[in-house]
């Protein structure tokens, strides 16, 4: 925590967490195509790659509780560092609990009891200072923690004024100047705090009547100052972490893998499932090799990896946990998925409206925008467990019919007949069915859009190239596409060597190549062709 002449600025308020990822897209896209893909290429073709690029795992062993806890701390540190790197708005706030929660009620009652006891002790005749002295000692340690290493003069001053041995002696003789000590603490806090806390310090100086209340407010402001100090440190640490982000995250994950050999189990299962699906769906037939024997063709490594990334976009979090290599981005992935599901439903409703009503509402962009906004609002939060999609769609149908009738009558067209309104309502409500053709069409084309972005080495130029039928969602798809591709490229750059090692083992362990066609050559061709 800097002193008053080098205060940190106040932290920015939280914006959409996904927005920060987009700003880093170009940096991560450029990195993906260089050295790290070369490292991945080495991992596919050799077991002797350099230590910097090739992940390694320890043989299975029994882990002690200390080792498990250390791995958990490593994962926590990795998640924390990743959040600082990719989220420019990331900052910490003092602990706060929902007002109506049980924990908040318990906390409030416990704290109230503590401060009531302190007030009672200080009002005794003679006063009891034991609780107050413990609070002063805690305050002293907090103030010392705020100091820079070179602030020796202020450190000495704090130790002299808050000399606990001296205060104990004064307490025994009932000559402790609690008000004077509190005034010094508040003045010292004013020298250390960020500008955003000046108003809080001013209120502390004005509220000196009740000593217990004053101490309670001092601790409240100290908690705010601790959060400011952490956020100031984060802001200074972010450029350093961003410069070394790839090496840092890869090395940190490697250390987790060495301590916990099972740290890639979910990742391996994820990639293995994609390999099996590609082999059964895309390569169902056997192809003759040079010796005339039948041999099943296998998908290439980058084809496997791209298909795996597309699967992440529609991951079912209720059935299985995310792969370990994606856990640090789970919140961002969920937000993209939720927004995408809502946008797909909106697009399905619009397609049904225009295919059902037809000509009288064609070529009216203002009407299309109103219908889109209205449907989006009514379907907001559809990912929530308590959200009733069928009821929401009935409400959407009613509002759509009202809006259409209003537009039609304003332009001297006949209003929708009751039969047509019933048909429109039925078709809109039917998109809850998984085999609904409109729903299937939209989902397939959204998958086609993201597959195009993931497979293209320069996807930035194609964010606006949405498939036909999705034109109404072009702005939303472009934004989500940029966010998702940024996450994919950064993830691929950091964890590419781990993916390469897994795919190489899966491909080569399941294949039986002839002597003239070693698996290394097959993998090398697949990599260099992308």
mmCIF file of C-alpha atoms in Angstrom, residues 121-320:
data_model
loop_
_atom_site.group_PDB
_atom_site.id
_atom_site.type_symbol
_atom_site.label_atom_id
_atom_site.label_comp_id
_atom_site.label_asym_id
_atom_site.label_seq_id
_atom_site.Cartn_x
_atom_site.Cartn_y
_atom_site.Cartn_z
ATOM 1 C CA UNK A 121 -16.148 -3.145 29.494
ATOM 2 C CA UNK A 122 -15.084 0.409 28.613
ATOM 3 C CA UNK A 123 -18.070 1.834 30.534
ATOM 4 C CA UNK A 124 -17.214 -0.081 33.709
ATOM 5 C CA UNK A 125 -15.807 1.805 36.687
ATOM 6 C CA UNK A 126 -12.895 1.356 36.495
ATOM 7 C CA UNK A 127 -12.829 0.507 32.754
ATOM 8 C CA UNK A 128 -11.584 -2.869 31.525
ATOM 9 C CA UNK A 129 -9.110 -2.582 28.652
ATOM 10 C CA UNK A 130 -8.207 -6.180 27.790
ATOM 11 C CA UNK A 131 -10.470 -6.413 24.733
ATOM 12 C CA UNK A 132 -9.510 -2.912 23.595
ATOM 13 C CA UNK A 133 -5.798 -3.695 23.902
ATOM 14 C CA UNK A 134 -6.178 -6.803 21.745
ATOM 15 C CA UNK A 135 -7.933 -4.673 19.135
ATOM 16 C CA UNK A 136 -5.126 -2.100 19.249
ATOM 17 C CA UNK A 137 -2.557 -4.832 18.733
ATOM 18 C CA UNK A 138 -4.461 -6.124 15.698
ATOM 19 C CA UNK A 139 -4.772 -2.598 14.302
ATOM 20 C CA UNK A 140 -1.028 -2.075 14.707
ATOM 21 C CA UNK A 141 -0.253 -5.228 12.688
ATOM 22 C CA UNK A 142 -2.653 -4.163 9.929
ATOM 23 C CA UNK A 143 -1.107 -0.696 9.699
ATOM 24 C CA UNK A 144 2.402 -2.162 9.568
ATOM 25 C CA UNK A 145 1.322 -4.500 6.745
ATOM 26 C CA UNK A 146 0.354 -1.461 4.649
ATOM 27 C CA UNK A 147 3.852 0.046 4.741
ATOM 28 C CA UNK A 148 6.366 -0.154 1.915
ATOM 29 C CA UNK A 149 9.712 -1.778 2.851
ATOM 30 C CA UNK A 150 11.471 1.614 2.971
ATOM 31 C CA UNK A 151 8.980 3.420 5.224
ATOM 32 C CA UNK A 152 11.181 3.050 8.309
ATOM 33 C CA UNK A 153 10.257 6.357 9.945
ATOM 34 C CA UNK A 154 6.532 5.660 9.960
ATOM 35 C CA UNK A 155 7.135 2.061 11.045
ATOM 36 C CA UNK A 156 9.110 3.333 14.053
ATOM 37 C CA UNK A 157 6.437 5.884 14.876
ATOM 38 C CA UNK A 158 3.657 3.278 14.814
ATOM 39 C CA UNK A 159 5.652 0.954 17.053
ATOM 40 C CA UNK A 160 6.289 3.784 19.523
ATOM 41 C CA UNK A 161 2.703 5.073 19.716
ATOM 42 C CA UNK A 162 1.193 1.583 19.764
ATOM 43 C CA UNK A 163 3.733 0.155 22.226
ATOM 44 C CA UNK A 164 1.651 -2.634 23.699
ATOM 45 C CA UNK A 165 3.826 -3.067 26.819
ATOM 46 C CA UNK A 166 3.417 0.609 27.621
ATOM 47 C CA UNK A 167 -0.320 0.499 26.940
ATOM 48 C CA UNK A 168 -0.646 -2.530 29.258
ATOM 49 C CA UNK A 169 1.078 -0.561 32.029
ATOM 50 C CA UNK A 170 -1.168 2.438 31.422
ATOM 51 C CA UNK A 171 -4.231 0.175 31.542
ATOM 52 C CA UNK A 172 -3.189 -1.212 34.916
ATOM 53 C CA UNK A 173 -3.047 2.337 36.256
ATOM 54 C CA UNK A 174 -6.220 3.443 34.431
ATOM 55 C CA UNK A 175 -4.436 6.184 32.478
ATOM 56 C CA UNK A 176 -4.902 4.907 28.926
ATOM 57 C CA UNK A 177 -5.776 7.701 26.493
ATOM 58 C CA UNK A 178 -8.013 5.659 24.213
ATOM 59 C CA UNK A 179 -9.331 8.724 22.404
ATOM 60 C CA UNK A 180 -5.792 9.994 21.714
ATOM 61 C CA UNK A 181 -4.643 6.592 20.441
ATOM 62 C CA UNK A 182 -7.723 6.285 18.214
ATOM 63 C CA UNK A 183 -7.109 9.779 16.851
ATOM 64 C CA UNK A 184 -3.522 8.826 15.937
ATOM 65 C CA UNK A 185 -4.742 5.619 14.235
ATOM 66 C CA UNK A 186 -7.267 7.546 12.139
ATOM 67 C CA UNK A 187 -4.656 10.124 11.147
ATOM 68 C CA UNK A 188 -2.233 7.355 10.124
ATOM 69 C CA UNK A 189 -4.970 5.629 8.109
ATOM 70 C CA UNK A 190 -5.574 8.923 6.302
ATOM 71 C CA UNK A 191 -1.934 9.025 5.217
ATOM 72 C CA UNK A 192 -2.040 5.459 3.901
ATOM 73 C CA UNK A 193 -5.453 5.132 2.293
ATOM 74 C CA UNK A 194 -6.392 5.497 -1.364
ATOM 75 C CA UNK A 195 -8.210 8.737 -2.339
ATOM 76 C CA UNK A 196 -11.481 6.840 -2.587
ATOM 77 C CA UNK A 197 -11.389 6.326 1.205
ATOM 78 C CA UNK A 198 -10.952 10.006 2.141
ATOM 79 C CA UNK A 199 -14.655 10.408 2.858
ATOM 80 C CA UNK A 200 -14.596 7.380 5.185
ATOM 81 C CA UNK A 201 -11.621 8.835 7.065
ATOM 82 C CA UNK A 202 -13.446 12.152 7.401
ATOM 83 C CA UNK A 203 -16.445 10.398 8.970
ATOM 84 C CA UNK A 204 -14.139 8.563 11.385
ATOM 85 C CA UNK A 205 -12.714 11.878 12.595
ATOM 86 C CA UNK A 206 -16.217 13.235 13.157
ATOM 87 C CA UNK A 207 -17.507 10.201 15.068
ATOM 88 C CA UNK A 208 -15.536 10.161 18.353
ATOM 89 C CA UNK A 209 -18.315 10.064 20.961
ATOM 90 C CA UNK A 210 -18.712 6.304 21.379
ATOM 91 C CA UNK A 211 -15.348 4.490 21.587
ATOM 92 C CA UNK A 212 -16.767 1.028 20.739
ATOM 93 C CA UNK A 213 -18.562 2.390 17.676
ATOM 94 C CA UNK A 214 -15.416 4.238 16.635
ATOM 95 C CA UNK A 215 -13.340 1.038 16.809
ATOM 96 C CA UNK A 216 -15.971 -0.842 14.820
ATOM 97 C CA UNK A 217 -15.844 1.802 12.076
ATOM 98 C CA UNK A 218 -12.028 1.788 12.133
ATOM 99 C CA UNK A 219 -12.044 -1.938 11.403
ATOM 100 C CA UNK A 220 -14.619 -1.478 8.634
ATOM 101 C CA UNK A 221 -12.424 1.090 6.901
ATOM 102 C CA UNK A 222 -9.317 -1.041 7.451
ATOM 103 C CA UNK A 223 -11.069 -3.895 5.623
ATOM 104 C CA UNK A 224 -11.714 -1.536 2.720
ATOM 105 C CA UNK A 225 -8.080 -0.433 2.748
ATOM 106 C CA UNK A 226 -6.896 -4.050 2.692
ATOM 107 C CA UNK A 227 -9.000 -4.654 -0.425
ATOM 108 C CA UNK A 228 -7.541 -1.493 -1.977
ATOM 109 C CA UNK A 229 -4.026 -2.719 -1.258
ATOM 110 C CA UNK A 230 -4.697 -6.094 -2.883
ATOM 111 C CA UNK A 231 -6.236 -4.432 -5.944
ATOM 112 C CA UNK A 232 -3.306 -2.028 -6.220
ATOM 113 C CA UNK A 233 -0.964 -5.033 -6.156
ATOM 114 C CA UNK A 234 -3.053 -6.776 -8.823
ATOM 115 C CA UNK A 235 -2.850 -3.753 -11.129
ATOM 116 C CA UNK A 236 0.934 -3.660 -10.775
ATOM 117 C CA UNK A 237 1.258 -7.420 -11.174
ATOM 118 C CA UNK A 238 -0.950 -7.697 -14.273
ATOM 119 C CA UNK A 239 1.607 -6.405 -16.872
ATOM 120 C CA UNK A 240 4.276 -8.745 -15.493
ATOM 121 C CA UNK A 241 1.965 -11.760 -15.586
ATOM 122 C CA UNK A 242 0.735 -10.909 -19.079
ATOM 123 C CA UNK A 243 4.300 -10.806 -20.414
ATOM 124 C CA UNK A 244 5.026 -14.233 -18.932
ATOM 125 C CA UNK A 245 1.482 -15.619 -18.956
ATOM 126 C CA UNK A 246 1.963 -18.595 -21.270
ATOM 127 C CA UNK A 247 5.166 -19.851 -19.641
ATOM 128 C CA UNK A 248 3.811 -19.207 -16.150
ATOM 129 C CA UNK A 249 0.503 -21.034 -16.617
ATOM 130 C CA UNK A 250 2.115 -23.950 -18.415
ATOM 131 C CA UNK A 251 4.801 -24.342 -15.752
ATOM 132 C CA UNK A 252 2.255 -24.047 -12.943
ATOM 133 C CA UNK A 253 0.038 -26.699 -14.513
ATOM 134 C CA UNK A 254 3.063 -28.940 -15.058
ATOM 135 C CA UNK A 255 3.867 -28.695 -11.350
ATOM 136 C CA UNK A 256 0.263 -29.671 -10.541
ATOM 137 C CA UNK A 257 0.535 -32.635 -12.907
ATOM 138 C CA UNK A 258 3.756 -33.808 -11.277
ATOM 139 C CA UNK A 259 2.145 -33.746 -7.835
ATOM 140 C CA UNK A 260 -1.215 -35.119 -9.003
ATOM 141 C CA UNK A 261 -0.768 -37.561 -11.925
ATOM 142 C CA UNK A 262 -4.565 -37.758 -12.396
ATOM 143 C CA UNK A 263 -4.783 -34.010 -13.154
ATOM 144 C CA UNK A 264 -5.425 -34.706 -16.857
ATOM 145 C CA UNK A 265 -7.987 -37.512 -16.513
ATOM 146 C CA UNK A 266 -11.011 -35.404 -17.551
ATOM 147 C CA UNK A 267 -9.018 -33.804 -20.361
ATOM 148 C CA UNK A 268 -8.001 -37.217 -21.662
ATOM 149 C CA UNK A 269 -11.611 -38.482 -21.517
ATOM 150 C CA UNK A 270 -12.790 -35.374 -23.390
ATOM 151 C CA UNK A 271 -10.287 -35.816 -26.224
ATOM 152 C CA UNK A 272 -10.763 -39.600 -26.346
ATOM 153 C CA UNK A 273 -14.520 -39.210 -26.806
ATOM 154 C CA UNK A 274 -13.946 -36.780 -29.692
ATOM 155 C CA UNK A 275 -11.475 -39.192 -31.321
ATOM 156 C CA UNK A 276 -13.996 -42.028 -31.114
ATOM 157 C CA UNK A 277 -16.795 -39.866 -32.534
ATOM 158 C CA UNK A 278 -14.651 -38.697 -35.441
ATOM 159 C CA UNK A 279 -13.517 -42.215 -36.227
ATOM 160 C CA UNK A 280 -17.064 -43.598 -36.213
ATOM 161 C CA UNK A 281 -18.781 -40.678 -37.976
ATOM 162 C CA UNK A 282 -16.231 -39.241 -40.380
ATOM 163 C CA UNK A 283 -14.183 -42.310 -41.190
ATOM 164 C CA UNK A 284 -16.576 -45.265 -41.233
ATOM 165 C CA UNK A 285 -14.930 -47.157 -44.042
ATOM 166 C CA UNK A 286 -11.619 -48.890 -44.356
ATOM 167 C CA UNK A 287 -9.114 -47.752 -46.951
ATOM 168 C CA UNK A 288 -6.633 -50.133 -48.606
ATOM 169 C CA UNK A 289 -2.995 -49.410 -47.889
ATOM 170 C CA UNK A 290 -0.051 -49.975 -50.208
ATOM 171 C CA UNK A 291 0.027 -53.680 -49.362
ATOM 172 C CA UNK A 292 -3.630 -54.169 -50.183
ATOM 173 C CA UNK A 293 -4.722 -54.641 -46.595
ATOM 174 C CA UNK A 294 -7.677 -52.732 -45.184
ATOM 175 C CA UNK A 295 -6.794 -50.033 -42.714
ATOM 176 C CA UNK A 296 -9.129 -47.593 -40.970
ATOM 177 C CA UNK A 297 -8.290 -43.972 -41.681
ATOM 178 C CA UNK A 298 -7.750 -41.834 -38.596
ATOM 179 C CA UNK A 299 -8.490 -38.114 -38.118
ATOM 180 C CA UNK A 300 -5.610 -35.672 -37.907
ATOM 181 C CA UNK A 301 -4.458 -34.167 -34.590
ATOM 182 C CA UNK A 302 -5.651 -30.661 -35.352
ATOM 183 C CA UNK A 303 -8.968 -31.957 -36.634
ATOM 184 C CA UNK A 304 -9.384 -33.723 -33.298
ATOM 185 C CA UNK A 305 -8.446 -30.645 -31.313
ATOM 186 C CA UNK A 306 -10.760 -28.336 -33.275
ATOM 187 C CA UNK A 307 -13.670 -30.738 -32.827
ATOM 188 C CA UNK A 308 -12.888 -30.921 -29.113
ATOM 189 C CA UNK A 309 -13.021 -27.128 -28.823
ATOM 190 C CA UNK A 310 -16.439 -27.061 -30.505
ATOM 191 C CA UNK A 311 -17.655 -29.632 -27.977
ATOM 192 C CA UNK A 312 -16.609 -27.291 -25.156
ATOM 193 C CA UNK A 313 -19.040 -24.702 -26.520
ATOM 194 C CA UNK A 314 -22.023 -26.992 -25.791
ATOM 195 C CA UNK A 315 -20.619 -28.709 -22.707
ATOM 196 C CA UNK A 316 -23.173 -30.342 -20.384
ATOM 197 C CA UNK A 317 -21.959 -29.225 -16.959
ATOM 198 C CA UNK A 318 -24.561 -31.362 -15.170
ATOM 199 C CA UNK A 319 -23.228 -34.613 -16.623
ATOM 200 C CA UNK A 320 -19.482 -34.184 -16.297
#
